[in-house]
mmCIF file of C-alpha atoms and ligand atoms in Angstrom:
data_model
loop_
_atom_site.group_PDB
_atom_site.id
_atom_site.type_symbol
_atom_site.label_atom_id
_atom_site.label_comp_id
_atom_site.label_asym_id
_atom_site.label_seq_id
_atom_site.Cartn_x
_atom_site.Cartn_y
_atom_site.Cartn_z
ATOM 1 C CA UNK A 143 185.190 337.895 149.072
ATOM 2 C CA UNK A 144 182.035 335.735 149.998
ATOM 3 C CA UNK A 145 180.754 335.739 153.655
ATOM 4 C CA UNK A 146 182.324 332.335 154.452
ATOM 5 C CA UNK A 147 186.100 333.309 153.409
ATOM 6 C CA UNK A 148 184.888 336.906 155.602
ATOM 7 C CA UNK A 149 183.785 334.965 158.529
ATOM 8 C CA UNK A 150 186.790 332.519 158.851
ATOM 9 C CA UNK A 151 189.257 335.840 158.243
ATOM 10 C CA UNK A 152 187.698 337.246 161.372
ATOM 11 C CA UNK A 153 187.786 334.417 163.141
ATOM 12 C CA UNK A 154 191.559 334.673 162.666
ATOM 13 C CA UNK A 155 191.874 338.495 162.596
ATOM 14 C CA UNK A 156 190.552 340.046 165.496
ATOM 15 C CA UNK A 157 187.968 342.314 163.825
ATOM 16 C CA UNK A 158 188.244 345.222 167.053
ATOM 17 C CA UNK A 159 191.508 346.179 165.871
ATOM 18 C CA UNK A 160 192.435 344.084 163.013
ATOM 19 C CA UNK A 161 195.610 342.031 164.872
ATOM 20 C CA UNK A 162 196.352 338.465 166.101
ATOM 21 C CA UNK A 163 198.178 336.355 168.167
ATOM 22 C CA UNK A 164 198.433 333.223 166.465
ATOM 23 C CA UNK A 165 200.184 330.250 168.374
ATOM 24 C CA UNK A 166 202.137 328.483 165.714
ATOM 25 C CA UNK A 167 202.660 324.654 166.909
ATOM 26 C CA UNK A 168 203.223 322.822 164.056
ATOM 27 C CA UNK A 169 207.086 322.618 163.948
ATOM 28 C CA UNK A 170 207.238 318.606 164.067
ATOM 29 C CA UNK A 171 205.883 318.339 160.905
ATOM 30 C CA UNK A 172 209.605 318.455 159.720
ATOM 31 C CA UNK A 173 211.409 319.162 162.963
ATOM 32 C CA UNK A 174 210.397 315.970 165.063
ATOM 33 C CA UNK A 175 209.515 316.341 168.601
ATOM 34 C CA UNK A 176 210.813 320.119 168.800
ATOM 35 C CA UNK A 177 211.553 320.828 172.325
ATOM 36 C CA UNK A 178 208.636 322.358 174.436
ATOM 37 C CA UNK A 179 206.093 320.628 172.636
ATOM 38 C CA UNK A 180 207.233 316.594 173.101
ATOM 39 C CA UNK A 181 204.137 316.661 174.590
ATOM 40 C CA UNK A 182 201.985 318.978 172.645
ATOM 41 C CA UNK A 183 198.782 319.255 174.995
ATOM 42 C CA UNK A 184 200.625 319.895 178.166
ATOM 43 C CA UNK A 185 202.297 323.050 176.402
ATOM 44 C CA UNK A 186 199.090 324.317 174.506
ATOM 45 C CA UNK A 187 196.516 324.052 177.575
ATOM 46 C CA UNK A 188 197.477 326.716 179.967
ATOM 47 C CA UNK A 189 198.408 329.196 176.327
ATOM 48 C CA UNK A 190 194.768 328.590 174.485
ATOM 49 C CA UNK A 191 193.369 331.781 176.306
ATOM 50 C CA UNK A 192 195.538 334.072 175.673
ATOM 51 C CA UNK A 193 195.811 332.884 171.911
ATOM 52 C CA UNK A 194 193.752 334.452 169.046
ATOM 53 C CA UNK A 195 194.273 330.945 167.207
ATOM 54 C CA UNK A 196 196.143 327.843 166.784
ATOM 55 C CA UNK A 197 198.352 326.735 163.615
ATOM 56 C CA UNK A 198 199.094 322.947 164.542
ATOM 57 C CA UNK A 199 199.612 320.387 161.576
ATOM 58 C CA UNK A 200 196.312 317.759 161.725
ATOM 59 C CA UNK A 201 198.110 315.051 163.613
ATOM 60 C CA UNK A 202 198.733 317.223 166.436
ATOM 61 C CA UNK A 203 195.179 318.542 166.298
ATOM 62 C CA UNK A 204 193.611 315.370 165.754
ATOM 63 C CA UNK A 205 195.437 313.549 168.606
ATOM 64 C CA UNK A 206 196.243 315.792 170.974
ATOM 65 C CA UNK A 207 193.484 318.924 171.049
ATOM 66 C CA UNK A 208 190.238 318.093 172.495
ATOM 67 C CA UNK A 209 187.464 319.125 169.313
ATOM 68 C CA UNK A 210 185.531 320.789 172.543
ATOM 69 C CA UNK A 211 188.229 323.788 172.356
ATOM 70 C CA UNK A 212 186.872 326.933 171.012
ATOM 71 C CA UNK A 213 189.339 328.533 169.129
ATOM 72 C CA UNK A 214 190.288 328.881 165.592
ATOM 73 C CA UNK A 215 192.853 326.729 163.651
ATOM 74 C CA UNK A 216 194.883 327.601 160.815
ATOM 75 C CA UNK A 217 196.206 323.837 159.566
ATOM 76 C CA UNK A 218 199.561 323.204 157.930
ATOM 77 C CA UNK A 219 199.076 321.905 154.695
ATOM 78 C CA UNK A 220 202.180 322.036 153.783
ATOM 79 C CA UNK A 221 205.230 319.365 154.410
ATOM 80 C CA UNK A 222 206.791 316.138 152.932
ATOM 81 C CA UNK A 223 210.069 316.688 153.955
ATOM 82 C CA UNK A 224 212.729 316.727 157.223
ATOM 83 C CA UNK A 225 215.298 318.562 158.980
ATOM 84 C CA UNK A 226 217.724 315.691 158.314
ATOM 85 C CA UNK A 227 216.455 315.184 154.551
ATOM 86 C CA UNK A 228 218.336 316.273 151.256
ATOM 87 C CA UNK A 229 215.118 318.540 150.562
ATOM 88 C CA UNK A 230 214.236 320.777 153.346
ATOM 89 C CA UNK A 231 212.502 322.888 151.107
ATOM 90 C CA UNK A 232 210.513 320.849 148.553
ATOM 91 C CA UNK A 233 206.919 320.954 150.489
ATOM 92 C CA UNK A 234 204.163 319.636 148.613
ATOM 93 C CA UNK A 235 200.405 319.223 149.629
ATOM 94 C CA UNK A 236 200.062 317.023 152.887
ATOM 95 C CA UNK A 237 196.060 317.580 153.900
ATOM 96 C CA UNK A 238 193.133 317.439 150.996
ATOM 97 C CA UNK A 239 190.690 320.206 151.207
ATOM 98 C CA UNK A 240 188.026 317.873 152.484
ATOM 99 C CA UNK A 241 189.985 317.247 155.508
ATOM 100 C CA UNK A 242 190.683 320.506 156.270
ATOM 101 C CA UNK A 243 187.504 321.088 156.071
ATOM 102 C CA UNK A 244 186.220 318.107 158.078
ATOM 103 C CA UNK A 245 188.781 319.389 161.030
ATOM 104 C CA UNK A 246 186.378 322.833 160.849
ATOM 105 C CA UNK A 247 189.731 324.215 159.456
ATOM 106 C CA UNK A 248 189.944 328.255 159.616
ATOM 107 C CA UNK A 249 192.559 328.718 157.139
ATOM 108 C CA UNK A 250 195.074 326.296 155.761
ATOM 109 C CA UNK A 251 199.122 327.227 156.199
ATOM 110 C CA UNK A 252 201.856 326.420 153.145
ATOM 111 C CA UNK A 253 205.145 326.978 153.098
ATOM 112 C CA UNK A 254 206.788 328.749 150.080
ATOM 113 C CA UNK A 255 210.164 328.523 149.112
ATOM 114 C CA UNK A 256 211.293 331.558 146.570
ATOM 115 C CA UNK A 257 214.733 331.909 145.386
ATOM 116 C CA UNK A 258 215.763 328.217 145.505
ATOM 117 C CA UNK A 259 215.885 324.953 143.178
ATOM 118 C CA UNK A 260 212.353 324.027 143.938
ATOM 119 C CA UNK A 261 210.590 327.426 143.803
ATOM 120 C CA UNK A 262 208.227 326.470 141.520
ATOM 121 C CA UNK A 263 207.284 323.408 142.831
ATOM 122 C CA UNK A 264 205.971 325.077 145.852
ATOM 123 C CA UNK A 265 204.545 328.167 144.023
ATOM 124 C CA UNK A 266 202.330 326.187 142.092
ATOM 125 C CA UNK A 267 201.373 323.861 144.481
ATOM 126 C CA UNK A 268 200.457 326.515 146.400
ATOM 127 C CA UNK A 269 198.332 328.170 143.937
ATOM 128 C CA UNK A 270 196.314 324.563 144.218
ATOM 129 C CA UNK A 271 195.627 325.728 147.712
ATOM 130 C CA UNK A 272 194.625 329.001 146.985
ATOM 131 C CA UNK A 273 192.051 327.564 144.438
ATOM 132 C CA UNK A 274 190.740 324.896 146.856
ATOM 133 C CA UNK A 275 190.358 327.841 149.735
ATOM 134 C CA UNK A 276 188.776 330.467 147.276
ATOM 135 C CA UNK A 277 186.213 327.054 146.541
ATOM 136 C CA UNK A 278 185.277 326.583 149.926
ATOM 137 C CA UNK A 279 185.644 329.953 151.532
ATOM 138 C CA UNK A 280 189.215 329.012 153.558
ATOM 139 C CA UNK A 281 191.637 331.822 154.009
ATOM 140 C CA UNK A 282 195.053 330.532 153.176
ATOM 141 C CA UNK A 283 198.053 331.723 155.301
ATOM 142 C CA UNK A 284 201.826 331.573 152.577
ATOM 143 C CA UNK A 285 204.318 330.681 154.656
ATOM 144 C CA UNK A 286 207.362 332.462 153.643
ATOM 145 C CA UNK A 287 210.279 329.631 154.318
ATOM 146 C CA UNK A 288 213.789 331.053 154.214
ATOM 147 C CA UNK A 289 216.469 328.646 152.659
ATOM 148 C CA UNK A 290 220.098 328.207 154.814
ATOM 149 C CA UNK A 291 222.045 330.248 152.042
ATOM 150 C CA UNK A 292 219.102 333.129 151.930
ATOM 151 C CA UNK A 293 219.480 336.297 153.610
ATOM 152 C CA UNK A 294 216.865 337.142 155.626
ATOM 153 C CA UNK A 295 216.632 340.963 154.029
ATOM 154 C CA UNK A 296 213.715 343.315 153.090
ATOM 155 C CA UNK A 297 214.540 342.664 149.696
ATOM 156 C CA UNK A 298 214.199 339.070 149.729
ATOM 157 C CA UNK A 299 211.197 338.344 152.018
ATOM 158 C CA UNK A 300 209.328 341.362 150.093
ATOM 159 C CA UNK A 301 210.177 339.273 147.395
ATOM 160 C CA UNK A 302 208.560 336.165 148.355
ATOM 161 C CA UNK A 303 205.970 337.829 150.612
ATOM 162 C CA UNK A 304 205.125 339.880 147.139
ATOM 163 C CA UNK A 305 204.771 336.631 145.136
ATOM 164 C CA UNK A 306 202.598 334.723 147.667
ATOM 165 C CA UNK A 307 200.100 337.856 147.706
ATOM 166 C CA UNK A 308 200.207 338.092 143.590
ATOM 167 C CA UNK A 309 199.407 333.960 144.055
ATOM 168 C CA UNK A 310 196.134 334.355 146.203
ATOM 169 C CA UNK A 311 197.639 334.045 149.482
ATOM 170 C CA UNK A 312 195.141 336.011 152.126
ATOM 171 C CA UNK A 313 197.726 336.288 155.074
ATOM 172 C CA UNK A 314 201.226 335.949 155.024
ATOM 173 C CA UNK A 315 203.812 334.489 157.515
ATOM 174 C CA UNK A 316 207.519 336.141 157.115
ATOM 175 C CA UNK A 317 210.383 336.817 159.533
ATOM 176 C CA UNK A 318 211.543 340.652 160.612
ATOM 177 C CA UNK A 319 214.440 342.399 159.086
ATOM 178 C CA UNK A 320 215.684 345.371 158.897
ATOM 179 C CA UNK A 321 213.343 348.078 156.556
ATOM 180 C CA UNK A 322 210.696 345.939 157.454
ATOM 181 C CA UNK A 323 208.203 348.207 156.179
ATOM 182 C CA UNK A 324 208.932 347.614 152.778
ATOM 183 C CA UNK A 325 208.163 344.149 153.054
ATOM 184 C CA UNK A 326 204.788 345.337 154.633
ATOM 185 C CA UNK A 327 204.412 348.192 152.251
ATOM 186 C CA UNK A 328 205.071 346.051 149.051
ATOM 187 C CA UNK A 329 202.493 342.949 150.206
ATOM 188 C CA UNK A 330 198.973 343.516 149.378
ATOM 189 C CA UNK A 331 197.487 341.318 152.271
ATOM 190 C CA UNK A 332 197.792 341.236 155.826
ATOM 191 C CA UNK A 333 201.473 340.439 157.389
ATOM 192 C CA UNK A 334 202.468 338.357 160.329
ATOM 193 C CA UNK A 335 205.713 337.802 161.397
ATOM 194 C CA UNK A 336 206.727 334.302 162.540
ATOM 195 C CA UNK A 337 209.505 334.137 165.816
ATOM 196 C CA UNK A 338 212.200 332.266 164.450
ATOM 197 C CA UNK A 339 214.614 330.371 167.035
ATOM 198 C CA UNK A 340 214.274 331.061 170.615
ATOM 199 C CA UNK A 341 215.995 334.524 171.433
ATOM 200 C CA UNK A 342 215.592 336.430 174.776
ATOM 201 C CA UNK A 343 212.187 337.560 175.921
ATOM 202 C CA UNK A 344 213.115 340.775 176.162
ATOM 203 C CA UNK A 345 214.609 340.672 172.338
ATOM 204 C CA UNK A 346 211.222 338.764 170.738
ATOM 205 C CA UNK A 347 209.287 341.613 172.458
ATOM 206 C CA UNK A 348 211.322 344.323 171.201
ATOM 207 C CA UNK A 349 210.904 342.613 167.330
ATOM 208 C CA UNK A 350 207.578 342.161 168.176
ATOM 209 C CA UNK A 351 207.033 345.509 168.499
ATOM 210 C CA UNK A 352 209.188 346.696 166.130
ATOM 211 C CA UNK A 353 207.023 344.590 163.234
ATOM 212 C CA UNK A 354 203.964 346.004 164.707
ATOM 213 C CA UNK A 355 205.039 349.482 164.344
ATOM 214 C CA UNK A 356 206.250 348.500 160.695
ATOM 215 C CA UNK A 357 202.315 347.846 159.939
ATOM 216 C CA UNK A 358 202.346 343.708 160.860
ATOM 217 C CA UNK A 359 199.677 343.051 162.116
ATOM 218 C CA UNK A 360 200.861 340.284 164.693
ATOM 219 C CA UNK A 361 202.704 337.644 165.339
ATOM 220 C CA UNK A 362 202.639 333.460 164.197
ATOM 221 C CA UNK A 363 204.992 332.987 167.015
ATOM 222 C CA UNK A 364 205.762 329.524 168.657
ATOM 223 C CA UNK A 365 209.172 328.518 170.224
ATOM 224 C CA UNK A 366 209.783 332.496 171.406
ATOM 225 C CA UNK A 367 206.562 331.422 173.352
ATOM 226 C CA UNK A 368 206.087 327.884 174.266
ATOM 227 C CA UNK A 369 210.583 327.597 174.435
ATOM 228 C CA UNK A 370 210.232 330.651 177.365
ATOM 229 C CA UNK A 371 211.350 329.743 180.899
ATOM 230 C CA UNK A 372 207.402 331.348 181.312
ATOM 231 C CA UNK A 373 205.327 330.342 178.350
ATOM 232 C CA UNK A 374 202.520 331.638 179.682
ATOM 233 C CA UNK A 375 203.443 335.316 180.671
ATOM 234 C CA UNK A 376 205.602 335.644 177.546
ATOM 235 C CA UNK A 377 202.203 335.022 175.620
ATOM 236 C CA UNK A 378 200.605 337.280 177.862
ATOM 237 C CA UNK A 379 203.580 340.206 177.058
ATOM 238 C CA UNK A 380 203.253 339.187 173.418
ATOM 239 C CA UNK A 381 199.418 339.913 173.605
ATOM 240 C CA UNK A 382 200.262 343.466 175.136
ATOM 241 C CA UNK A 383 202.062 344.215 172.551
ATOM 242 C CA UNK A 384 199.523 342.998 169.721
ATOM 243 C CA UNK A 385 196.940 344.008 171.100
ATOM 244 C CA UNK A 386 197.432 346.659 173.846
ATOM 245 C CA UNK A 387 199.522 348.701 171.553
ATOM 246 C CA UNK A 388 202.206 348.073 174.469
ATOM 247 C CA UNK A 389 205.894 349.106 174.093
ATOM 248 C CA UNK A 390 208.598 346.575 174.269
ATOM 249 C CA UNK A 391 209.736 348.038 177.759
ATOM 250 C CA UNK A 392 206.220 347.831 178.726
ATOM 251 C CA UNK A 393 205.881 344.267 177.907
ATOM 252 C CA UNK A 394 208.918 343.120 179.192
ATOM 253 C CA UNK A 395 208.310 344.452 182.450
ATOM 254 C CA UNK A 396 204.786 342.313 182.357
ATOM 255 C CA UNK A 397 206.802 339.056 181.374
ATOM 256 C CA UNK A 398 208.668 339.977 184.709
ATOM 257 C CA UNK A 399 206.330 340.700 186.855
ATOM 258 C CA UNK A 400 203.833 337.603 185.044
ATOM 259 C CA UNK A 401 206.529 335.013 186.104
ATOM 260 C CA UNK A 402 207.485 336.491 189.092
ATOM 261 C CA UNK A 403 210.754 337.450 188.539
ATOM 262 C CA UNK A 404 211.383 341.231 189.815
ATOM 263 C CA UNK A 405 214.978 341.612 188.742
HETATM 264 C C1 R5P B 796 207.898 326.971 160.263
HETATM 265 O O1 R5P B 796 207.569 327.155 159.110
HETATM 266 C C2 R5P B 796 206.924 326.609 161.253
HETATM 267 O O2 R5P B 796 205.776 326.500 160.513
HETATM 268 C C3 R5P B 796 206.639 327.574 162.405
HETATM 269 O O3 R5P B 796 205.269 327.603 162.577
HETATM 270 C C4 R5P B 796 207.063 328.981 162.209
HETATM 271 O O4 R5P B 796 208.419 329.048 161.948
HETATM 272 C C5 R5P B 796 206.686 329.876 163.404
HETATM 273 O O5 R5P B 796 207.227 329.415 164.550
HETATM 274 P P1 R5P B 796 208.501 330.071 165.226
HETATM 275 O O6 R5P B 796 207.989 331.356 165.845
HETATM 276 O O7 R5P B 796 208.935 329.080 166.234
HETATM 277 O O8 R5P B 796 209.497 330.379 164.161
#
């Protein structure tokens, strides 16, 4: 791995103890104006600190983050498709490399469908963005999507996590299930798991936790976070838990007393 590639990892990574909080924001790039981030600036702001990095799609980054901001991005890539289209799951290639790399992208994001009609579509397209980051030094983040009719199992998502590592992938993004360490165990590369549809806090710390201690080594979390009633201190609990090797309990009890609500 060449310096560049190194540098941009750790950028994303947090080299003192290897884990990240990564704030994913790109869910309008087939979801529309998801609620909590209609207006995306006013949700990121107040979060940026207590995020390791940023994974918005370029629109949002070039329109609504100021270039001043010093953190890392990770950019989707990936797209071409809607929530009310026939093809959810047909992403191709939405950002060249030389934009990605003109936005001082730290790794590029694509989502990877396995186990349905268009699974090699998206395989091989992303193997194009595994050669154009191995060219240019960009850490690329798979994206394991999960179809409607797929169960979310270990089996599965080691599956597809698996296949994105064999592919090139440097990081990748899956959801928690049960047995979760053999999805961990079976994926050569660093894991992450993403949040999935707003739960309770006290339930998104808990799997939080629970991925961590199945050797993930954070979270690409977005609507557990910015969807909170306290965005801000459920970042902060989701950073004790990364980072602060706090339990669940622990970290609920920080959301609590973060938004001020001793109950
Ligand atoms: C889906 O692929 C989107 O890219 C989201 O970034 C991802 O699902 C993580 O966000 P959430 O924690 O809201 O699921």
């Amino acid at each position: 791995m060449d310096w560049g590639m190194k540098n941009r990892l750790s950028r994303i990574i947090r080299p003192q103890d290897g884990h990240t909080v990564m704030l994913a924001i790109d869910h309008g790039y087939f979801l529309g104006p998801t609620t909590g981030l209609e207006n995306p600036w006013k949700t990121i702001e107040p979060l940026v600190p207590y995020a390791d990095c940023l994974m918005p799609t370029r629109g949002v980054l070039r329109s609504c983050i100021p270039p001043e901001l010093d953190i890392p991005i990770v950019l989707r890539v990936s797209g071409g498709t809607s929530i009310v289209g026939p093809e959810l799951l047909h992403e191709g290639i939405t950002v060249s490399i030389d934009d990605a790399i003109r936005l001082n992208a730290s790794g590029l994001a694509f989502s990877i469908l396995v186990g349905a009609e268009y699974e090699r579509d998206t395989l091989l397209a992303f193997s194009e963005i595994c050669d154009m980051g191995e060219e240019y030094g960009i850490p690329v983040l798979a994206v394991t999507a999960v179809g409607r009719e797929m169960v979310r199992d270990a089996k599965y998502l080691g599956l597809a996590s698996r296949i994105a590592a064999e592919i090139g992938a440097h990081m990748v993004k899956t959801y928690y299930c049960e047995g979760f360490e053999k999805v961990v165990e079976g994926c050569p590369v660093p894991v992450v798991i993403a949040g999935g549809k707003k739960i309770p806090e006290r339930d998104a710390l808990q799997m939080a936790h629970a991925a961590l201690q199945a050797g993930a080594i954070g979270v690409d979390m977005g609507r557990n976070i910015f969807q909170s009633e306290n965005p801000v201190a459920m970042i902060k609990a989701v950073r004790a838990v990364v980072h602060e090797n706090a339990t669940a309990e622990e970290a609920y009890e920080l959301f609590k007393t973060e938004s001020g609500q001793q109950r």
